[in-house]
XYZ file of C-alpha atoms in Angstrom:
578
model
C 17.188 9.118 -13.178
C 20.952 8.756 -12.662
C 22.510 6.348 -9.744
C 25.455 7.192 -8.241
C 28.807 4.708 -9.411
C 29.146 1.562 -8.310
C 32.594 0.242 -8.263
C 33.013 -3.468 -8.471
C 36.495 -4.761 -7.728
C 37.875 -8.160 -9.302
C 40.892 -10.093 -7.910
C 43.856 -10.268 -9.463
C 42.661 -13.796 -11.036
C 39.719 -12.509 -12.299
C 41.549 -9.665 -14.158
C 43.972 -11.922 -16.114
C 41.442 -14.196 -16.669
C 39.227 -11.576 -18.280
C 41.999 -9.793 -20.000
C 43.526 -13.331 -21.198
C 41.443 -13.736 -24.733
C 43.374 -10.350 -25.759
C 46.595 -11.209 -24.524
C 46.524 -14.835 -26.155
C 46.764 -13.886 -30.148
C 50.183 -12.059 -29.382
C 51.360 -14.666 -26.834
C 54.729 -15.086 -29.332
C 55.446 -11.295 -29.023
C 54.969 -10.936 -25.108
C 57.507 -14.390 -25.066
C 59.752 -13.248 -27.052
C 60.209 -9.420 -25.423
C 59.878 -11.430 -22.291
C 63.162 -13.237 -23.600
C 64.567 -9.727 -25.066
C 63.885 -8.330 -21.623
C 66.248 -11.525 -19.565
C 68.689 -10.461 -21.985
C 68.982 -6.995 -21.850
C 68.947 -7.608 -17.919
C 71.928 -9.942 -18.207
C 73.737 -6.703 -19.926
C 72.655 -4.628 -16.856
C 74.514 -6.837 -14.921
C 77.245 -7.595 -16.584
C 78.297 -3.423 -17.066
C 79.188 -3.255 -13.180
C 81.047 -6.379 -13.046
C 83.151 -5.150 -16.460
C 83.677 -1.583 -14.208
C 85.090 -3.105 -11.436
C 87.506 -5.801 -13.216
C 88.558 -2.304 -15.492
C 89.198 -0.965 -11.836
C 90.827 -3.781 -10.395
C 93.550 -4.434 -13.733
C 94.237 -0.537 -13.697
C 94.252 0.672 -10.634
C 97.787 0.093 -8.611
C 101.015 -1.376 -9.726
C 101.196 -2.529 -13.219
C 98.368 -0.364 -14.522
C 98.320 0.391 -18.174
C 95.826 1.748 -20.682
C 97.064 -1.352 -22.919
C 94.785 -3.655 -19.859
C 92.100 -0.572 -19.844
C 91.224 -0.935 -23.405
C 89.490 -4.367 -23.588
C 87.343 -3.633 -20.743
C 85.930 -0.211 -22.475
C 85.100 -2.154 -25.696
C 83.672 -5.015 -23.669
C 81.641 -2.146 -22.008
C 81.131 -0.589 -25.330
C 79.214 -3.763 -26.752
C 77.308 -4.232 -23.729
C 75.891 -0.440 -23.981
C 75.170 -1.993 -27.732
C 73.724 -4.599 -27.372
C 71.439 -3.538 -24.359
C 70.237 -0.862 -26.833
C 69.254 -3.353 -29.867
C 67.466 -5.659 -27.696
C 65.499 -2.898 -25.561
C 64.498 -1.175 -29.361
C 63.313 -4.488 -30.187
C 61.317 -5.203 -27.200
C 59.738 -2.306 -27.105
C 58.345 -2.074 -30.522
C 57.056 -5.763 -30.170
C 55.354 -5.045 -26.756
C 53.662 -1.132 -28.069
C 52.867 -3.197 -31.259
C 50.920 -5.459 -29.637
C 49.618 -3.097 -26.849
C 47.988 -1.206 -29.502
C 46.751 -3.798 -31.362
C 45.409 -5.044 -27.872
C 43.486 -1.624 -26.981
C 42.126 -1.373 -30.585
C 40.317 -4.789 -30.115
C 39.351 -3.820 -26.767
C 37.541 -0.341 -27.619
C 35.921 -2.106 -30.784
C 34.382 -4.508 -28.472
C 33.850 -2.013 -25.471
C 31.531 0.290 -28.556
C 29.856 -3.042 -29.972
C 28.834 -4.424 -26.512
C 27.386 -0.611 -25.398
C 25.050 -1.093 -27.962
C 23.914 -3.958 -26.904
C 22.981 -2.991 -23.610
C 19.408 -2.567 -22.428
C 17.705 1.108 -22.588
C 17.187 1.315 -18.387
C 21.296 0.868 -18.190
C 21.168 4.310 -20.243
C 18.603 5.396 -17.899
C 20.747 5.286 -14.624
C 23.997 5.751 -16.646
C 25.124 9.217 -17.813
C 26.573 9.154 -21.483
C 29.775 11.228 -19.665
C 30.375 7.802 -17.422
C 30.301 5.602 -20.393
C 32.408 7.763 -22.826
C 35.158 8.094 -19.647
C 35.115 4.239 -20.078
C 35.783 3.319 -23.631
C 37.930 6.666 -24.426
C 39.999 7.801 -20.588
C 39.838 4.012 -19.288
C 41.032 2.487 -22.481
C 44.050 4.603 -22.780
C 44.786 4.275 -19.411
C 45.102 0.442 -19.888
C 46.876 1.439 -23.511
C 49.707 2.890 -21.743
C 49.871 -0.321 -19.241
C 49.839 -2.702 -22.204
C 52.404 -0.663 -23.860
C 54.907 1.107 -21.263
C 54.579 0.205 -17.699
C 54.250 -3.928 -18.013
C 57.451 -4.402 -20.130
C 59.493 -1.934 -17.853
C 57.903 -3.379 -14.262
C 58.772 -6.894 -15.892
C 62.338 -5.304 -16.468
C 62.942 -3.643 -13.231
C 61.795 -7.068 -11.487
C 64.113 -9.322 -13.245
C 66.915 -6.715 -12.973
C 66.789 -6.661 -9.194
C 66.416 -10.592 -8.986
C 69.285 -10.913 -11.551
C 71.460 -8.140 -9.682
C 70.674 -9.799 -6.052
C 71.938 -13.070 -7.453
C 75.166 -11.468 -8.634
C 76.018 -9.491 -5.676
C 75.436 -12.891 -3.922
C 77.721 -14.535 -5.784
C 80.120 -11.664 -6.023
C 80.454 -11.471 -1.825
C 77.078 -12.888 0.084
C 78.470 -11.006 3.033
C 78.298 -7.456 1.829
C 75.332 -8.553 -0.129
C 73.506 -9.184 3.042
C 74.427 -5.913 4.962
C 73.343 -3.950 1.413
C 70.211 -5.942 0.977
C 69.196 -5.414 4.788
C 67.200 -2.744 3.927
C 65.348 -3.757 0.683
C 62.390 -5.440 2.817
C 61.699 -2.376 3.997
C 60.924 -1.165 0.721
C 59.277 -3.531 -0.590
C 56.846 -3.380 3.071
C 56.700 0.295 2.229
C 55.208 -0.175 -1.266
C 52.371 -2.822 -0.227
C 51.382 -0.472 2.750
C 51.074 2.757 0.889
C 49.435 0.739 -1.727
C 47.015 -0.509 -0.437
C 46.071 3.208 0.804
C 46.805 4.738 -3.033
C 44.304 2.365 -4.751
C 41.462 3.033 -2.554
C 42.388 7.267 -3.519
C 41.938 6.019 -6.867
C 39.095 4.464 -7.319
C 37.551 7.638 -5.067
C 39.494 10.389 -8.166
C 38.069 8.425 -11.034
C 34.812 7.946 -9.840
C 34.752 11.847 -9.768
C 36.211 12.316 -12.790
C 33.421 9.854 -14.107
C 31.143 12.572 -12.656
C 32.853 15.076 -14.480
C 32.497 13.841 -17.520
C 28.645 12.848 -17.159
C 28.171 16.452 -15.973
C 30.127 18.282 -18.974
C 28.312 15.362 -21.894
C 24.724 16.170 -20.498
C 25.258 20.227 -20.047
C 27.234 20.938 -23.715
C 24.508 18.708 -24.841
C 21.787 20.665 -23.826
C 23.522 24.452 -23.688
C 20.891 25.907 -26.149
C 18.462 25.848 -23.105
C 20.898 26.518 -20.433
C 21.215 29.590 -22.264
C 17.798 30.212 -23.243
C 16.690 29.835 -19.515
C 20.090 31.729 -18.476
C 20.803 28.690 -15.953
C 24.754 29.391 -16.572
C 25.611 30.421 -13.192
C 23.527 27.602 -11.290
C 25.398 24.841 -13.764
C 28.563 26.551 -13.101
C 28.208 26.383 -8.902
C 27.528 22.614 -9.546
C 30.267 21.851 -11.729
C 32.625 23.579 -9.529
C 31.351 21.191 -6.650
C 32.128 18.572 -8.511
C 35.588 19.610 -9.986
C 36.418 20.204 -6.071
C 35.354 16.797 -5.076
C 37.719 15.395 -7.514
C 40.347 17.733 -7.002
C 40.330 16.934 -2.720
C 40.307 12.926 -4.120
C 43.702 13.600 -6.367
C 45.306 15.685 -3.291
C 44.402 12.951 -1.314
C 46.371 10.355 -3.329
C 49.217 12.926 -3.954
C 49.915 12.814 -0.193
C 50.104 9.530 0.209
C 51.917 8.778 -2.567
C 54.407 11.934 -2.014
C 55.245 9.869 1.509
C 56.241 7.050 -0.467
C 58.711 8.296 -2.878
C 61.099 9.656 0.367
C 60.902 6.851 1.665
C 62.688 4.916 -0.864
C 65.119 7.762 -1.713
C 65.948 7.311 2.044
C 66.307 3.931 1.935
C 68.539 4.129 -0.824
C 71.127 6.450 1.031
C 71.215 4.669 4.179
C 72.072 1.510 1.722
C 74.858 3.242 0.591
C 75.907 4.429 3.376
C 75.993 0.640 4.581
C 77.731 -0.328 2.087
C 80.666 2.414 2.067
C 81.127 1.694 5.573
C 80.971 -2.888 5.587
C 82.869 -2.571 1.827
C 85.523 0.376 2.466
C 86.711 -1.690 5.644
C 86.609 -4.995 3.609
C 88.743 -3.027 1.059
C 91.298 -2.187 4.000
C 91.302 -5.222 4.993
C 91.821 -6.780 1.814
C 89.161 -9.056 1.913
C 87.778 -7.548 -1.172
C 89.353 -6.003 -4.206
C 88.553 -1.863 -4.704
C 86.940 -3.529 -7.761
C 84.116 -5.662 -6.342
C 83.182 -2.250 -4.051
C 82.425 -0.557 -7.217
C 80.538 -3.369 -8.888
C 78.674 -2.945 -5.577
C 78.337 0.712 -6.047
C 77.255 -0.066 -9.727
C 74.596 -2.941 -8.019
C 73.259 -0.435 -5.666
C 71.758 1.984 -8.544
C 70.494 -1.502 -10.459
C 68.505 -1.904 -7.072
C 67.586 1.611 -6.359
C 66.843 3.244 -10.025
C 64.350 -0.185 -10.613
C 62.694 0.244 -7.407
C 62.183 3.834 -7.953
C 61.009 2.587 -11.157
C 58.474 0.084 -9.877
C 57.423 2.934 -7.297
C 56.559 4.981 -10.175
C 54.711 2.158 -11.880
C 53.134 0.894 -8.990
C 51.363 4.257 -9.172
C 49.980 3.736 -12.773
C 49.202 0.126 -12.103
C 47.191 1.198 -9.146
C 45.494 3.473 -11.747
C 45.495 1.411 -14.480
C 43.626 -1.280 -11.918
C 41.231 0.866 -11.261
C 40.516 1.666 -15.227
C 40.599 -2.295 -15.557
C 37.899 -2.796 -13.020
C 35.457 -0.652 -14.712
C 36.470 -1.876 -18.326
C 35.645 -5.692 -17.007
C 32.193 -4.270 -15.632
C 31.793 -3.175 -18.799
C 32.725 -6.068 -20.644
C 30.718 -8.039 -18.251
C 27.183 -6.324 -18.197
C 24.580 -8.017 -19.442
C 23.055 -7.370 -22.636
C 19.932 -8.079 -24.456
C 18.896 -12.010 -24.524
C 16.686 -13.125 -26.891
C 14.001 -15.763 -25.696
C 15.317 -19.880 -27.100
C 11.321 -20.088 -27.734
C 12.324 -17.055 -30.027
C 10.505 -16.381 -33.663
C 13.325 -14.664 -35.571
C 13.091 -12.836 -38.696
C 9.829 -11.433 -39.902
C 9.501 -12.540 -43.112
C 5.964 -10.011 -44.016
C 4.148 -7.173 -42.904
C 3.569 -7.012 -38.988
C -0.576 -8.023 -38.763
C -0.933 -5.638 -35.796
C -0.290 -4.193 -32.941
C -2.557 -5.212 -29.522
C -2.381 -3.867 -26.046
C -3.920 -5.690 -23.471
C -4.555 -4.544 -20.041
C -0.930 -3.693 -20.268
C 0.175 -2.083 -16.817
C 4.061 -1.062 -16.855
C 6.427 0.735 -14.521
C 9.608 2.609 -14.662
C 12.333 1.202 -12.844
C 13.477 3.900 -10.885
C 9.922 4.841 -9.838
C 7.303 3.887 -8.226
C 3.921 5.114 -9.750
C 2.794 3.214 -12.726
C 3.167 5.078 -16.473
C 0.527 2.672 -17.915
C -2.203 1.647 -16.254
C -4.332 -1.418 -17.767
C -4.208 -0.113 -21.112
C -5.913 -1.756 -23.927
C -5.684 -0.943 -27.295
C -5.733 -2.154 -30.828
C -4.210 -1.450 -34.313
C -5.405 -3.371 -37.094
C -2.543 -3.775 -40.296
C -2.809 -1.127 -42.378
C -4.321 1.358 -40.287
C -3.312 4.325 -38.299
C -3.486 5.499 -34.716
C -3.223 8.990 -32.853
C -2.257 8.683 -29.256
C -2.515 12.529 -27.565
C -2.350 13.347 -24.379
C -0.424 15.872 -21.968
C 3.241 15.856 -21.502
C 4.409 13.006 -19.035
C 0.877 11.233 -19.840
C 2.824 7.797 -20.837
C 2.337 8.471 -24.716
C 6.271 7.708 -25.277
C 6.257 4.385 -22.960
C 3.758 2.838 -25.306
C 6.397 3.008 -28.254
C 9.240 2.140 -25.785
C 7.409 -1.162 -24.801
C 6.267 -1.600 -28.576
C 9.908 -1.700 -29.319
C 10.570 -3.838 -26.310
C 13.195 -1.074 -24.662
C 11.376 -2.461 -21.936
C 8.883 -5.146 -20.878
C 5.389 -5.298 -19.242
C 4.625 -5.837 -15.661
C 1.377 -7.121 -16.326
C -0.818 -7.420 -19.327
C 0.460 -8.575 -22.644
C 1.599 -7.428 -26.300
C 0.719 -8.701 -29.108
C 2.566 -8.476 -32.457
C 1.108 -9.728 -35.590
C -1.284 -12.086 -33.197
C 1.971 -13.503 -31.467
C 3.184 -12.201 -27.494
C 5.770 -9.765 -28.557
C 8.104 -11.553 -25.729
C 8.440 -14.396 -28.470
C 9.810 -12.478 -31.224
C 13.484 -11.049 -32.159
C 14.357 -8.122 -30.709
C 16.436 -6.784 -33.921
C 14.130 -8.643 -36.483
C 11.247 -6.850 -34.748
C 12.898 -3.431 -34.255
C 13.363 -3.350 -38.151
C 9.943 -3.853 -39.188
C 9.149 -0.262 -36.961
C 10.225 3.331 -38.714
C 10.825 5.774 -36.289
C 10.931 9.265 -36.480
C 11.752 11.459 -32.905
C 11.309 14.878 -32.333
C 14.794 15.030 -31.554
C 15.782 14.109 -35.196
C 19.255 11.619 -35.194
C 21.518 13.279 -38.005
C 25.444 12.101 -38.239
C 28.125 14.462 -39.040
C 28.567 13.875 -43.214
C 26.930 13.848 -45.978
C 23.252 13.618 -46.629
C 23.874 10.050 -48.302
C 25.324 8.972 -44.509
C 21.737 10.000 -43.333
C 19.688 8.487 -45.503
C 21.766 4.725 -45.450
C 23.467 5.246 -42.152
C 26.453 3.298 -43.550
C 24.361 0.661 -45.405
C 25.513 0.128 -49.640
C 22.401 -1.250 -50.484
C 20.730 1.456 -51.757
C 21.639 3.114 -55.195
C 21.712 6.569 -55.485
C 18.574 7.107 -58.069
C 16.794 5.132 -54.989
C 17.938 7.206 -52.474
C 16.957 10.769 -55.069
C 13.459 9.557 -55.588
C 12.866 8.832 -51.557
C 14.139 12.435 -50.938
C 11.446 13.828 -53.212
C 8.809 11.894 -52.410
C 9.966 13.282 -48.489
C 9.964 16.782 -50.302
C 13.877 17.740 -49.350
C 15.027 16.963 -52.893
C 14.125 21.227 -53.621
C 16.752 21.658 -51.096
C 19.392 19.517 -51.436
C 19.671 19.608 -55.084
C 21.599 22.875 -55.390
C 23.845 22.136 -52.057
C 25.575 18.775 -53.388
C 22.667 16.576 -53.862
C 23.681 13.485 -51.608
C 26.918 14.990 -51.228
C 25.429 17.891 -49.057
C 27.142 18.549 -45.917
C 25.580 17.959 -42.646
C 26.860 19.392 -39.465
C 26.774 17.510 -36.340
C 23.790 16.918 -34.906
C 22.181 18.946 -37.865
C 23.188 22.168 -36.877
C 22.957 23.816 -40.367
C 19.509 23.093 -40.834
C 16.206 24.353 -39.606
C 14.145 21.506 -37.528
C 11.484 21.485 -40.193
C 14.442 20.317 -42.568
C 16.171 17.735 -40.398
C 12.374 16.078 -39.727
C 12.417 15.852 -43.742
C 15.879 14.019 -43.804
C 13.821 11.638 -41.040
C 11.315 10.897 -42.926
C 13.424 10.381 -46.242
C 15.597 7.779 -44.290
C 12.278 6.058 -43.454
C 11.035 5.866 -46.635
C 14.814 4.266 -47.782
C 14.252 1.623 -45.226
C 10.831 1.207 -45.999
C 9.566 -0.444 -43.041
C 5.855 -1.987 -42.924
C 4.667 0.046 -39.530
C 5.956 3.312 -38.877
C 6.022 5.317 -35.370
C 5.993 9.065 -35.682
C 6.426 11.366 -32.635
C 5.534 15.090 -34.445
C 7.967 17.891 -33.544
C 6.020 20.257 -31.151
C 8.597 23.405 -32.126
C 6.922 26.205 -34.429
C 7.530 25.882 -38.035
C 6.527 28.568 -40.587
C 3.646 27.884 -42.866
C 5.378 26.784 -45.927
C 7.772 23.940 -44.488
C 4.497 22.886 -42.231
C 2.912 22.727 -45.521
C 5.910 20.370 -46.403
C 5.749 18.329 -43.777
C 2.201 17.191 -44.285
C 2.774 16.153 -47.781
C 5.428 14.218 -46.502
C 3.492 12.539 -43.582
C 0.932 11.818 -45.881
C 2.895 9.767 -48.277
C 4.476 8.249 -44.867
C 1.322 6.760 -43.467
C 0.002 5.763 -47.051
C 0.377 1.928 -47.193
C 1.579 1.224 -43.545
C 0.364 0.513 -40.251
C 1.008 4.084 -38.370
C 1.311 5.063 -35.318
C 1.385 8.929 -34.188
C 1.869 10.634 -31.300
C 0.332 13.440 -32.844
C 0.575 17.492 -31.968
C -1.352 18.837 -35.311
C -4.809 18.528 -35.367
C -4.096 18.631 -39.418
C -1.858 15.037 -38.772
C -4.807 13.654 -36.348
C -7.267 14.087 -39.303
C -5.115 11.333 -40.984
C -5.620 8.806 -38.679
C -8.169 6.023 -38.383
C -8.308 6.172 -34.500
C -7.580 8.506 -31.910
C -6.939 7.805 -28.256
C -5.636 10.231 -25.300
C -3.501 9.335 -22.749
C -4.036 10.849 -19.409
C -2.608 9.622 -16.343
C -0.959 6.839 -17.646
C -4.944 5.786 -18.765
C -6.376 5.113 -22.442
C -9.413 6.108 -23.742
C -11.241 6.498 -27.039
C -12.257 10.455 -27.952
C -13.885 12.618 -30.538
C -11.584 14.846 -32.600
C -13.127 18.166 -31.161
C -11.965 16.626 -27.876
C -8.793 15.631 -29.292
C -8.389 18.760 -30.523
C -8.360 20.349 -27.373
C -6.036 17.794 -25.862
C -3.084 18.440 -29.098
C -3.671 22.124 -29.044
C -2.837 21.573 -24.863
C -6.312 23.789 -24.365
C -8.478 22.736 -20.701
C -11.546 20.549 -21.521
C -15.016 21.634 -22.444
């Protein structure tokens, strides 16, 4: 069952505080751009003031290009310099930006696998991909683009306030009367733009979830020809985002003419207060120009930190979700705990175990008892929905009891390791996990341990050597998700990769879909040598598997009981009871 988002919003505090153990390891780079950055602002400065003295030696009486000169190669070096120390600083700050979003997605991935199964029940895959791949670059371009020039812009209009002060407060008063108003302007309409956002990524959020759960499962979209009823709902959802982003583009589209505005009537101030000081020579032509100059320092940076604000606003939202992220709880482990299993698991006991789903209310287990002795192996059969699959999600403690206990090798299976208990158990879905690459990626997932004579002898004792052999060997190409081979094949790769592993107890939920004769005949030999030597469990579809097994229970109603195989039978083969 999915739950709609839940947004939850830090302080400003809380986000620099949880962003501050990435920042920290390239404190010297953000200090010195941050020094790189007061420089290239004191150049920014300094070009207005170098116009207007050019202006004031040239212009009039006693004029020459002789007095120009200086001031163009002063100007000159200024333009130079400004250009080495802004190349400078912004390598050092993308450097470390990426560096910073690397570490960041890493540790995004590793803690998502951490989490608890229900937090994948009521989260879509979509939401959780549009956090570690859309919300990460969102903060990427933050770390890298928009912090270093919003850090610019502000010093440049501190640093060109203090010289027009210094230059003429007067005029610097009646050009500055205005800049409150701007800076009002951008809080207001703020606080109005990051309430929009939150509202367009959510959807987008949606989006995502939608288009990861539908391309995931368009084989039986199609097969049921359920195109046009996905298709109405996605375009619900694309239109709930799109009335979100339209309602952010209005407010922010009254902000930008606002400051444009703004600017002009500045100007216009200042043409009218400096031209008359000029006439009245109380100033020089040349400090009205460095004015002039001053007002596009003010102006361009503002429009600037307009432009930012909007990506902060953005990038705050993509920071709030990140921190949930990064702040979710994962899997705790018990201080009482057992840790590693050092032999084979005893057994497995249920008692009176009662268990329900989170996000329902009627019971999937109901005081079910049960017990596996080591060694041995167990058919569980039942109707679809019956609770079959919740007894191997609790064995594997996805989830825990509400009542009742488990018992692992004679111990409450609350006391052991999660991951040193999840190891002992080989599991093999009906929805076989296959990674894009090579067969040898399959069967080790990653792991060097295993040689490749090892890994050749499992695959023929799983009967898939035949097949691989002539198509690479352990070199053969798989497709993602196993889409060049037939689901009788992928199950083999399964069981191969259990018996690399070679775990002591080993949980086997049979493929329901029709195989033809030859591969079934496969699979049996291969199931066979599976439950040879281990404690088994199988949710079992094949009378021809149940035969296997030492004991045989059906699962109705979230109920166990004990039955004959005729009656078993009739349960696997989904027939109505005698």
């Amino acid at each position: 069952m999915r739950v709609a988002e839940t947004q939850r919003h830090f302080t400003a505090k809380q986000i620099v505080r949880g962003f501050l153990p990435y920042l920290r390891p390239y404190k010297s780079s953000f200090i010195i751009a941050g020094i790189l950055i007061v420089g290239s602002m004191i150049m920014d400065v300094a070009k207005p003031i170098v116009v207007g003295k050019a202006v004031d030696a040239t212009v009039g009486p006693g004029g020459t290009f002789e007095r120009l000169f200086p001031y163009c190669l002063s100007f000159l070096g200024l333009i130079v310099a400004e250009f080495v120390l802004n190349t400078t600083k912004s390598y050092l700050v993308q450097a470390a930006g990426q560096k910073i979003t690397h570490k960041l997605r890493v540790d995004l991935f590793a803690r998502v696998t951490h989490f608890p199964v229900p937090y994948y029940d009521k989260n879509p895959v979509g939401r959780i991909l549009t956090r570690i791949v859309n919300d990460i670059k969102t903060l990427g371009e933050v770390f890298t683009a928009s912090m270093a020039v919003l850090a610019l812009d502000i010093i440049l209009i501190l640093g060109t306030v203090f010289a027009m002060v210094w230059l003429d407060a007067k005029l610097a008063v009646w050009v500055l009367a205005t800049f409150p108003i701007v800076l009002l302007s951008i809080h207001l309409f703020g606080r109005f733009l990051a309430s929009a956002y939150r509202q367009a990524r959510a959807k987008l959020s949606e989006i995502n979830a939608f288009l990861g759960e539908n391309i995931g499962a368009i084989a039986t979209i199609q097969r049921l020809g359920a195109q046009e009823g996905r298709l109405r709902k996605f375009e619900r959802i694309v239109d709930e985002h799109f009335k979100a982003q339209m309602h952010s583009l209005r407010v922010y589209a009254n902000l930008y003419p606002i400051t444009n505005t703004l600017n002009g009537v500045a100007m216009t101030t200042l043409l009218l207060v400096g031209g008359n000081a000029v006439l009245d020579k109380t100033i020089s032509l040349g400090v009205l120009v460095t004015f002039i100059g001053y007002i596009r320092n003010l102006f361009i940076p503002v429009r600037d930190l307009v432009e930012k604000y909007n990506q902060l606003l953005s990038a705050r939202v993509s920071t709030e979700r990140v921190l949930s992220l990064l702040h979710e709880p994962v899997e705790m482990e018990p201080l009482s705990s057992i840790g590693d299993i050092e032999k084979e698991i005893v057994g497995v006991d249920f008692r009176d175990v009662t268990f329900t789903y989170p996000s329902r209310t009627a019971p999937a287990l109901k005081n079910v008892t049960l017990s596996l002795p080591s060694g041995q192996s167990l058919a569980i059969v039942g109707p679809t929905g019956s609770g079959k699959s919740t007894i191997i999600r609790l064995l594997l403690r996805f989830y825990d009891t509400d009542s009742g206990q488990i018992l692992v090798g004679g111990k409450p299976i609350e006391d052991w390791d999660r991951r040193s208990l999840r190891t002992q158990f080989g599991v093999v879905h009906q929805e076989i996990y296959l990674l894009q690459g090579t067969l040898r990626d399959n069967l080790t997932l990653g792991s060097r341990l295993y040689p490749d004579p090892y890994l050749i002898e499992q695959c023929q004792r799983a009967q898939f050597w035949e097949f691989a052999k002539d198509r690479g060997g352990l070199d053969m190409a798989i497709h993602e998700g196993g889409a060049n081979l037939s689901i009788g094949q992928k199950q083999l790769i399964a069981f191969a990769r259990i018996l690399v592993f070679d775990p002591p107890v080993l949980i086997l939920d049979e493929a329901t879909a029709s195989i033809d004769r030859i591969a079934e005949q496969k699979l049996m030999e291969a199931t066979r040598t599976l439950l040879e030597g281990r404690t088994s469990i199988v949710i079992a579809h094949r009378l021809s598997t149940i035969e296997y097994c030492d004991q045989i229970i059906e699962i109705r109603d979230g109920k166990a009981g004990t039955f004959s195989k005729e009656r078993s039978e009739q349960v696997a083969n989904h027939r109505p009871a005698l």
